[in-house]
GROMACS .gro file of N, CA and C in nm:
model
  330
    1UNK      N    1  -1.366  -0.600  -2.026
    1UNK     CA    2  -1.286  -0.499  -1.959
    1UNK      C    3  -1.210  -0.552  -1.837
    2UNK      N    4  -1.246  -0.664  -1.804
    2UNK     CA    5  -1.176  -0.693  -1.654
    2UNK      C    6  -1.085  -0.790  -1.690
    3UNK      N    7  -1.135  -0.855  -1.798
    3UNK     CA    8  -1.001  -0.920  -1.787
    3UNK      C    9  -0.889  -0.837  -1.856
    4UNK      N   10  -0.941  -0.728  -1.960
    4UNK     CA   11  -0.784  -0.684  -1.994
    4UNK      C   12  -0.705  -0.614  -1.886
    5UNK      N   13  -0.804  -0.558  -1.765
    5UNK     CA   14  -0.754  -0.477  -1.646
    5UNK      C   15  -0.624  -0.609  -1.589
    6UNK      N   16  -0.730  -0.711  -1.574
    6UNK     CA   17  -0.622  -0.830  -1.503
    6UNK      C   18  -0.488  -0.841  -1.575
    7UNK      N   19  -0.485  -0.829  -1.671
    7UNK     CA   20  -0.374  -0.837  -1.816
    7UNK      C   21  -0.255  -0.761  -1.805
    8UNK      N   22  -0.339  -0.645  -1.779
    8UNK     CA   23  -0.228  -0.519  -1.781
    8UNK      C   24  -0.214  -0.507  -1.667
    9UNK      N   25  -0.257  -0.541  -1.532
    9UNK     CA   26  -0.222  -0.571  -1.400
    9UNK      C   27  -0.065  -0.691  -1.364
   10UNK      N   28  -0.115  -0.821  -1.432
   10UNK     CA   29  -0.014  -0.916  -1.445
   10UNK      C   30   0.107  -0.833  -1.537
   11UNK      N   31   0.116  -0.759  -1.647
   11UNK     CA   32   0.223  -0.725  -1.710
   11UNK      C   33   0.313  -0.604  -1.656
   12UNK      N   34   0.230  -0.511  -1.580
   12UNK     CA   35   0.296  -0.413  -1.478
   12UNK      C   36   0.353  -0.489  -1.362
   13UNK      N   37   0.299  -0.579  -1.298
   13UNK     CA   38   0.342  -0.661  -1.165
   13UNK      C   39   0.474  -0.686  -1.225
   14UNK      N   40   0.494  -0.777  -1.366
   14UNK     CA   41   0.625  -0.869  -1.351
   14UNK      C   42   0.731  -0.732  -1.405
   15UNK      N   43   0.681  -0.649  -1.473
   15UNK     CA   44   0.748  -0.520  -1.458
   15UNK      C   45   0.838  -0.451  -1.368
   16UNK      N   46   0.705  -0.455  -1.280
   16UNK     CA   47   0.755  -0.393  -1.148
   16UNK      C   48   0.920  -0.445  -1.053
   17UNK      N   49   0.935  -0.558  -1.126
   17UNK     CA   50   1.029  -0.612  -1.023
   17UNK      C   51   1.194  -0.543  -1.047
   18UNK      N   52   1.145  -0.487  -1.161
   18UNK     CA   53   1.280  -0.424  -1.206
   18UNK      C   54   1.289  -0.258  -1.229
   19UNK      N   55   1.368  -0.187  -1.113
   19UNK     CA   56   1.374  -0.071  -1.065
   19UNK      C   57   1.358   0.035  -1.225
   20UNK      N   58   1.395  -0.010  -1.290
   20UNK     CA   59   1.460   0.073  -1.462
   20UNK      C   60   1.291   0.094  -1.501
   21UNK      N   61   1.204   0.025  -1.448
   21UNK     CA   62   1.080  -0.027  -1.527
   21UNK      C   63   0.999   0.078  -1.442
   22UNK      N   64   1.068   0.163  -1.355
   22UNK     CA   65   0.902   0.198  -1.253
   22UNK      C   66   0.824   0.307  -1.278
   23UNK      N   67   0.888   0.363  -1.383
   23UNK     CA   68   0.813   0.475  -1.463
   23UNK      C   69   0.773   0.429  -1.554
   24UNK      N   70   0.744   0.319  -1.606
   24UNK     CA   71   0.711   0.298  -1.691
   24UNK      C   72   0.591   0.230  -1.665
   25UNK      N   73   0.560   0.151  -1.535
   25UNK     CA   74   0.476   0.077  -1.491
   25UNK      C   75   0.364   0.232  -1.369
   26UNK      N   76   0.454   0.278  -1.352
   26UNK     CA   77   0.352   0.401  -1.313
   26UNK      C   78   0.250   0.461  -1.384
   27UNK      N   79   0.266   0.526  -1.518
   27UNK     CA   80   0.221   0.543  -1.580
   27UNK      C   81   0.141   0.482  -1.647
   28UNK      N   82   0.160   0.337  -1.623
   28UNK     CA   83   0.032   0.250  -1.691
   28UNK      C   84  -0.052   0.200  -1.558
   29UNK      N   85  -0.024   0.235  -1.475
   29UNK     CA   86  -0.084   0.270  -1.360
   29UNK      C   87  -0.190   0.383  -1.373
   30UNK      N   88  -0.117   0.501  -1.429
   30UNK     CA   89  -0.181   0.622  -1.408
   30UNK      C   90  -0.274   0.698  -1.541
   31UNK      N   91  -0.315   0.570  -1.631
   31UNK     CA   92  -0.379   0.570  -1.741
   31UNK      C   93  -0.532   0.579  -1.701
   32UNK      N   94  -0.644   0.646  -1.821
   32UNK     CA   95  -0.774   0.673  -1.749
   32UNK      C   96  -0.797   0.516  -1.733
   33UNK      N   97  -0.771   0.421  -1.748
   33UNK     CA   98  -0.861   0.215  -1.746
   33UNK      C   99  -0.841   0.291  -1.563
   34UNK      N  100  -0.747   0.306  -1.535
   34UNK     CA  101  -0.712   0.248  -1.369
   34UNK      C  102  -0.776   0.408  -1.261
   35UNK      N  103  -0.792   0.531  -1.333
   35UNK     CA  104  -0.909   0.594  -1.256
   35UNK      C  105  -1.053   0.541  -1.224
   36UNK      N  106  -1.079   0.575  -1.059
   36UNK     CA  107  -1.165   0.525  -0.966
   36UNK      C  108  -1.293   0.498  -1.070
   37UNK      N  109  -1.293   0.606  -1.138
   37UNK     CA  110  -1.461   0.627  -1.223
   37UNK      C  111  -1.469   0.525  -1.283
   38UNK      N  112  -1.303   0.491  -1.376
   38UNK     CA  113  -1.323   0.390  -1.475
   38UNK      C  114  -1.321   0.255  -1.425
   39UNK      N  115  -1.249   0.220  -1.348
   39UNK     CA  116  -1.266   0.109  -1.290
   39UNK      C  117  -1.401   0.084  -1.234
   40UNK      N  118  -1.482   0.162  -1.128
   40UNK     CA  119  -1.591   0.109  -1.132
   40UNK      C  120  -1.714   0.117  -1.213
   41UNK      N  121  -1.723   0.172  -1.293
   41UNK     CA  122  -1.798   0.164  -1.404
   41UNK      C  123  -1.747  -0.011  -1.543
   42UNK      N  124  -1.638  -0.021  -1.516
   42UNK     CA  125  -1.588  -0.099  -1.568
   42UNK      C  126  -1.647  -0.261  -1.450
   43UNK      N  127  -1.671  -0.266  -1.339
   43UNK     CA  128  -1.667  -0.373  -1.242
   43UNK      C  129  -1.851  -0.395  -1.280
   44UNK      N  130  -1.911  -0.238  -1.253
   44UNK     CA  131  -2.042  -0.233  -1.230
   44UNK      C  132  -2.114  -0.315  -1.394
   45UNK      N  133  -2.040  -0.320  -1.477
   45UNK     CA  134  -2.056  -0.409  -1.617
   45UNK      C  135  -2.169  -0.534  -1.556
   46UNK      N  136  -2.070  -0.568  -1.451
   46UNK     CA  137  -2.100  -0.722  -1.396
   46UNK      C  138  -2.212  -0.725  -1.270
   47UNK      N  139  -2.209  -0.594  -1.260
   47UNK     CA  140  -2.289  -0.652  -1.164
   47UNK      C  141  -2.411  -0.529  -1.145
   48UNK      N  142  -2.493  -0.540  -1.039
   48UNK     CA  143  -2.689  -0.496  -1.039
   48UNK      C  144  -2.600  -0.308  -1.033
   49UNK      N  145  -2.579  -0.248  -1.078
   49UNK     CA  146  -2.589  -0.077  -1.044
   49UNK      C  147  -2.696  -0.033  -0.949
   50UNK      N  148  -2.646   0.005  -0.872
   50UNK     CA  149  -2.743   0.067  -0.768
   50UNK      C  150  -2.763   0.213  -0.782
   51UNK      N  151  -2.676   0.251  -0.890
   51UNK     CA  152  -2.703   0.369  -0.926
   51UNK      C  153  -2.757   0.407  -1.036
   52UNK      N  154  -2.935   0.483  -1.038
   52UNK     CA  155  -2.976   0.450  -1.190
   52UNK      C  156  -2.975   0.568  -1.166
   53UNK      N  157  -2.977   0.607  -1.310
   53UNK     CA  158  -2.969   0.780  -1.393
   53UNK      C  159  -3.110   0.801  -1.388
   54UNK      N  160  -3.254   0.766  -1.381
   54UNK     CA  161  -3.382   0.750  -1.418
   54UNK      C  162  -3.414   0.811  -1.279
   55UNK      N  163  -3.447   0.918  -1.257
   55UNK     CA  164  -3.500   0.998  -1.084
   55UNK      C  165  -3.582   0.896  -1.066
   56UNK      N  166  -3.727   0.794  -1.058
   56UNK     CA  167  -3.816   0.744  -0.971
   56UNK      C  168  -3.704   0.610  -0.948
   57UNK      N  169  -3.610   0.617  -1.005
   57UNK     CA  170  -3.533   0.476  -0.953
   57UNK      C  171  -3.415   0.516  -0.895
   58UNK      N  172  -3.378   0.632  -0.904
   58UNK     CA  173  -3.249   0.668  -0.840
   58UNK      C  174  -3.245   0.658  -0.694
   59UNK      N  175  -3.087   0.557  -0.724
   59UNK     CA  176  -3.032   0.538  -0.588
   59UNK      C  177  -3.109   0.461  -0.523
   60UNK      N  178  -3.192   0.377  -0.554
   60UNK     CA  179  -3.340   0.307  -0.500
   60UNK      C  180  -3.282   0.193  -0.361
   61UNK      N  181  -3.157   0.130  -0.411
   61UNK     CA  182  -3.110   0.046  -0.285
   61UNK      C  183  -3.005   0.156  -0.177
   62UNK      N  184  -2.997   0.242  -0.225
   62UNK     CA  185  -2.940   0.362  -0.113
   62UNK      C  186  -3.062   0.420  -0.002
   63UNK      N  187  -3.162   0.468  -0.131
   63UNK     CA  188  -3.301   0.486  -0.028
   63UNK      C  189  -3.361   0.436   0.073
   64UNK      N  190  -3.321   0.286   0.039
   64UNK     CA  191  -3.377   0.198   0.137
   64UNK      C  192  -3.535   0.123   0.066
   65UNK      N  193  -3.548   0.152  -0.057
   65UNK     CA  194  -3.671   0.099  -0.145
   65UNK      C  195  -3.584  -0.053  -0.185
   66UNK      N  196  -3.515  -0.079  -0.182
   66UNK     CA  197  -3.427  -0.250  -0.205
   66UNK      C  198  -3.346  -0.257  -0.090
   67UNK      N  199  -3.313  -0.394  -0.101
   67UNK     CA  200  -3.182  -0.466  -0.035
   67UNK      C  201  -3.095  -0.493  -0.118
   68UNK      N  202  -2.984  -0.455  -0.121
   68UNK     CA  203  -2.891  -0.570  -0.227
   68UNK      C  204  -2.888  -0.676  -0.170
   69UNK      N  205  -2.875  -0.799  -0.250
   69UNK     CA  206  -2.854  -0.952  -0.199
   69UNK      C  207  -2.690  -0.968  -0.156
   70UNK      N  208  -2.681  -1.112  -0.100
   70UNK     CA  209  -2.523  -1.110  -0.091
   70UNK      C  210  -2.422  -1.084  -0.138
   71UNK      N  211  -2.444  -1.113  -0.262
   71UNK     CA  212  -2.361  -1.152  -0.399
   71UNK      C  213  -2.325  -1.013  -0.445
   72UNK      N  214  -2.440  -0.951  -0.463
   72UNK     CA  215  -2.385  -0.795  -0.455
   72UNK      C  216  -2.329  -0.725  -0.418
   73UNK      N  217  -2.328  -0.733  -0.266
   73UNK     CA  218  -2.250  -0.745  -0.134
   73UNK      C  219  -2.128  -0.746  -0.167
   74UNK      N  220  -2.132  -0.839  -0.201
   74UNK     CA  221  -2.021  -0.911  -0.192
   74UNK      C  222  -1.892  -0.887  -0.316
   75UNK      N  223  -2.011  -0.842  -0.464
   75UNK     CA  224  -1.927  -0.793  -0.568
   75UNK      C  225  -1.899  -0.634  -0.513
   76UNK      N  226  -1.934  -0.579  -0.465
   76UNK     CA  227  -1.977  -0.451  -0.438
   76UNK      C  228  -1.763  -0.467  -0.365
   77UNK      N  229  -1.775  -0.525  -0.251
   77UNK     CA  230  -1.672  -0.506  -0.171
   77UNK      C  231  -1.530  -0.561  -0.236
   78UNK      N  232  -1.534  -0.653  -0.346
   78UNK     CA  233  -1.436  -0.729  -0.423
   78UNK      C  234  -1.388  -0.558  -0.519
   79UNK      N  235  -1.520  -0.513  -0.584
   79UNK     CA  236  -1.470  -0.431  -0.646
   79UNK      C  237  -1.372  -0.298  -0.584
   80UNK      N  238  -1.420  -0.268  -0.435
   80UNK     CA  239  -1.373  -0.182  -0.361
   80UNK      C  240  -1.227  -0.207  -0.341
   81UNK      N  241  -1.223  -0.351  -0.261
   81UNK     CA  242  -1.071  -0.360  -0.303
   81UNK      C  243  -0.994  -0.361  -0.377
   82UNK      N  244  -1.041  -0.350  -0.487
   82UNK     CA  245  -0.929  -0.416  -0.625
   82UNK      C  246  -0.930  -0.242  -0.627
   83UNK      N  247  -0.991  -0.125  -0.638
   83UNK     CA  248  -0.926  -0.011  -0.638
   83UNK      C  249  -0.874   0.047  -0.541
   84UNK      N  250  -0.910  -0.020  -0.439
   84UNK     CA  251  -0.820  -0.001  -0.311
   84UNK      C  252  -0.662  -0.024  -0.384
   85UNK      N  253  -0.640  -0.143  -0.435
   85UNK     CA  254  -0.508  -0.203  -0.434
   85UNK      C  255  -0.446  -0.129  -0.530
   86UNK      N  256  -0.514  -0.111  -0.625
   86UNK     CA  257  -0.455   0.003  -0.731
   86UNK      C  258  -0.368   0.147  -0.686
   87UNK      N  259  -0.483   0.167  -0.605
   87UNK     CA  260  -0.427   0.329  -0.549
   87UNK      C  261  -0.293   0.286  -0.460
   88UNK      N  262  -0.342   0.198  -0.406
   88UNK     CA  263  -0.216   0.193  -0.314
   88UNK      C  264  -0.047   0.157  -0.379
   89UNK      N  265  -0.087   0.045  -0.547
   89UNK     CA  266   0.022   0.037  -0.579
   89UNK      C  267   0.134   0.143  -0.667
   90UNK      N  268  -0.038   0.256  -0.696
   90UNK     CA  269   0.007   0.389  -0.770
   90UNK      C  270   0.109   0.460  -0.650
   91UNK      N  271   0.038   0.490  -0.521
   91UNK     CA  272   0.135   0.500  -0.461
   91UNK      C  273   0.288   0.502  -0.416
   92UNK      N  274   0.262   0.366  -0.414
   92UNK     CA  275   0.373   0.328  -0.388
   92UNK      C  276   0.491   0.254  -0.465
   93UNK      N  277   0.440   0.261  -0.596
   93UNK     CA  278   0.565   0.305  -0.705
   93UNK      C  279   0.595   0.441  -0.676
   94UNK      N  280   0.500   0.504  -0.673
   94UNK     CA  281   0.567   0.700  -0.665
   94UNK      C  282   0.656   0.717  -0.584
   95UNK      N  283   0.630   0.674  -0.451
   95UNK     CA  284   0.713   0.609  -0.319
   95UNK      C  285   0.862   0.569  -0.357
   96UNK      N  286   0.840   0.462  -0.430
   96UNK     CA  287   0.990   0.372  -0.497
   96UNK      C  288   1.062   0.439  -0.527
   97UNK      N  289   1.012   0.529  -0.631
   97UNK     CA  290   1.056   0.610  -0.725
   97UNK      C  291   1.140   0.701  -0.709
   98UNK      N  292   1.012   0.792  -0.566
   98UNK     CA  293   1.097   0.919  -0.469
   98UNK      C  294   1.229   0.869  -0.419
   99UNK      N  295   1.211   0.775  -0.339
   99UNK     CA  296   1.336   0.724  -0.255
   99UNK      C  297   1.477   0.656  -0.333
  100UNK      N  298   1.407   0.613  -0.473
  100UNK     CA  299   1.567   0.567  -0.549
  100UNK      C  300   1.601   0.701  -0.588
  101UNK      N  301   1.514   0.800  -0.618
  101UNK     CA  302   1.615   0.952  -0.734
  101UNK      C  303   1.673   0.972  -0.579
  102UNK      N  304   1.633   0.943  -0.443
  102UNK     CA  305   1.702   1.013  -0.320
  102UNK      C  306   1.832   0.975  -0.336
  103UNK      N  307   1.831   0.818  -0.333
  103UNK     CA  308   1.926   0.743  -0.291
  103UNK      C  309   2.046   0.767  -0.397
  104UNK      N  310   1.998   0.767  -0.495
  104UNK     CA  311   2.076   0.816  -0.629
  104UNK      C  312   2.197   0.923  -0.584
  105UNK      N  313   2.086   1.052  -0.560
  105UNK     CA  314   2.117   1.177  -0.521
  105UNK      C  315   2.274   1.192  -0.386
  106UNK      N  316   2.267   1.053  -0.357
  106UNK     CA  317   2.338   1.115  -0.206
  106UNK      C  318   2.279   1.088  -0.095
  107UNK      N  319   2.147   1.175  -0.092
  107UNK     CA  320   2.042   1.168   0.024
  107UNK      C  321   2.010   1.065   0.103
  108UNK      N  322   2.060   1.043   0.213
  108UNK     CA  323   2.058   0.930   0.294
  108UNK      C  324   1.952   0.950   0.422
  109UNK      N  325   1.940   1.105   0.423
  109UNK     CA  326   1.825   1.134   0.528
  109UNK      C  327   1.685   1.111   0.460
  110UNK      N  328   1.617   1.019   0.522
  110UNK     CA  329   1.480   0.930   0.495
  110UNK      C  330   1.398   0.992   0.634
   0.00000   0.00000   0.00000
């Protein structure tokens, strides 16, 4: 799953560079792979879930009954950003988008 995320990440990027393309790259933006749920359920593949469905284990490194190690840590915060970056690029195609139909339009007040 992550690498096809990376896949279709690299093929929207070189997309992106061309204004004609940004609805088109939005929307594969705005497919369920790139919702928050799916993406981290998709990251958590790889790495310890700290979230078990089983009540005497639930949430057990939230409780404070574990530590996560570094690495966890550390996947934990890699994964945060990479949907950080998502949202932000969903964004801000929408952004692009708004301001070319402006610019299109006439509308010069920004």
């Amino acid at each position: 799953p992550i690498v096809n995320l990376q896949r279709t990440i690299d093929v929207l990027a070189e997309r992106s560079r061309d204004p004609a393309n940004w609805a088109d790259v939005a929307a594969g933006l705005e497919t369920p792979a790139f919702e928050t749920k799916a993406l981290k359920r998709a990251f958590n593949l790889y790495s310890d879930n700290v979230y078990y469905s089983d009540d005497s284990r639930a949430n057990i490194y939230l409780g404070g009954g574990a530590t996560p190690e570094t690495a966890q840590t550390e996947q934990y915060l890699l994964r945060n950003e990479f949907i950080t970056a998502v949202q932000n690029a969903q964004k801000e195609v929408r952004y692009l988008m708004k301001e070319a139909a402006k610019a299109e339009g006439g509308d010069t007040d920004t």
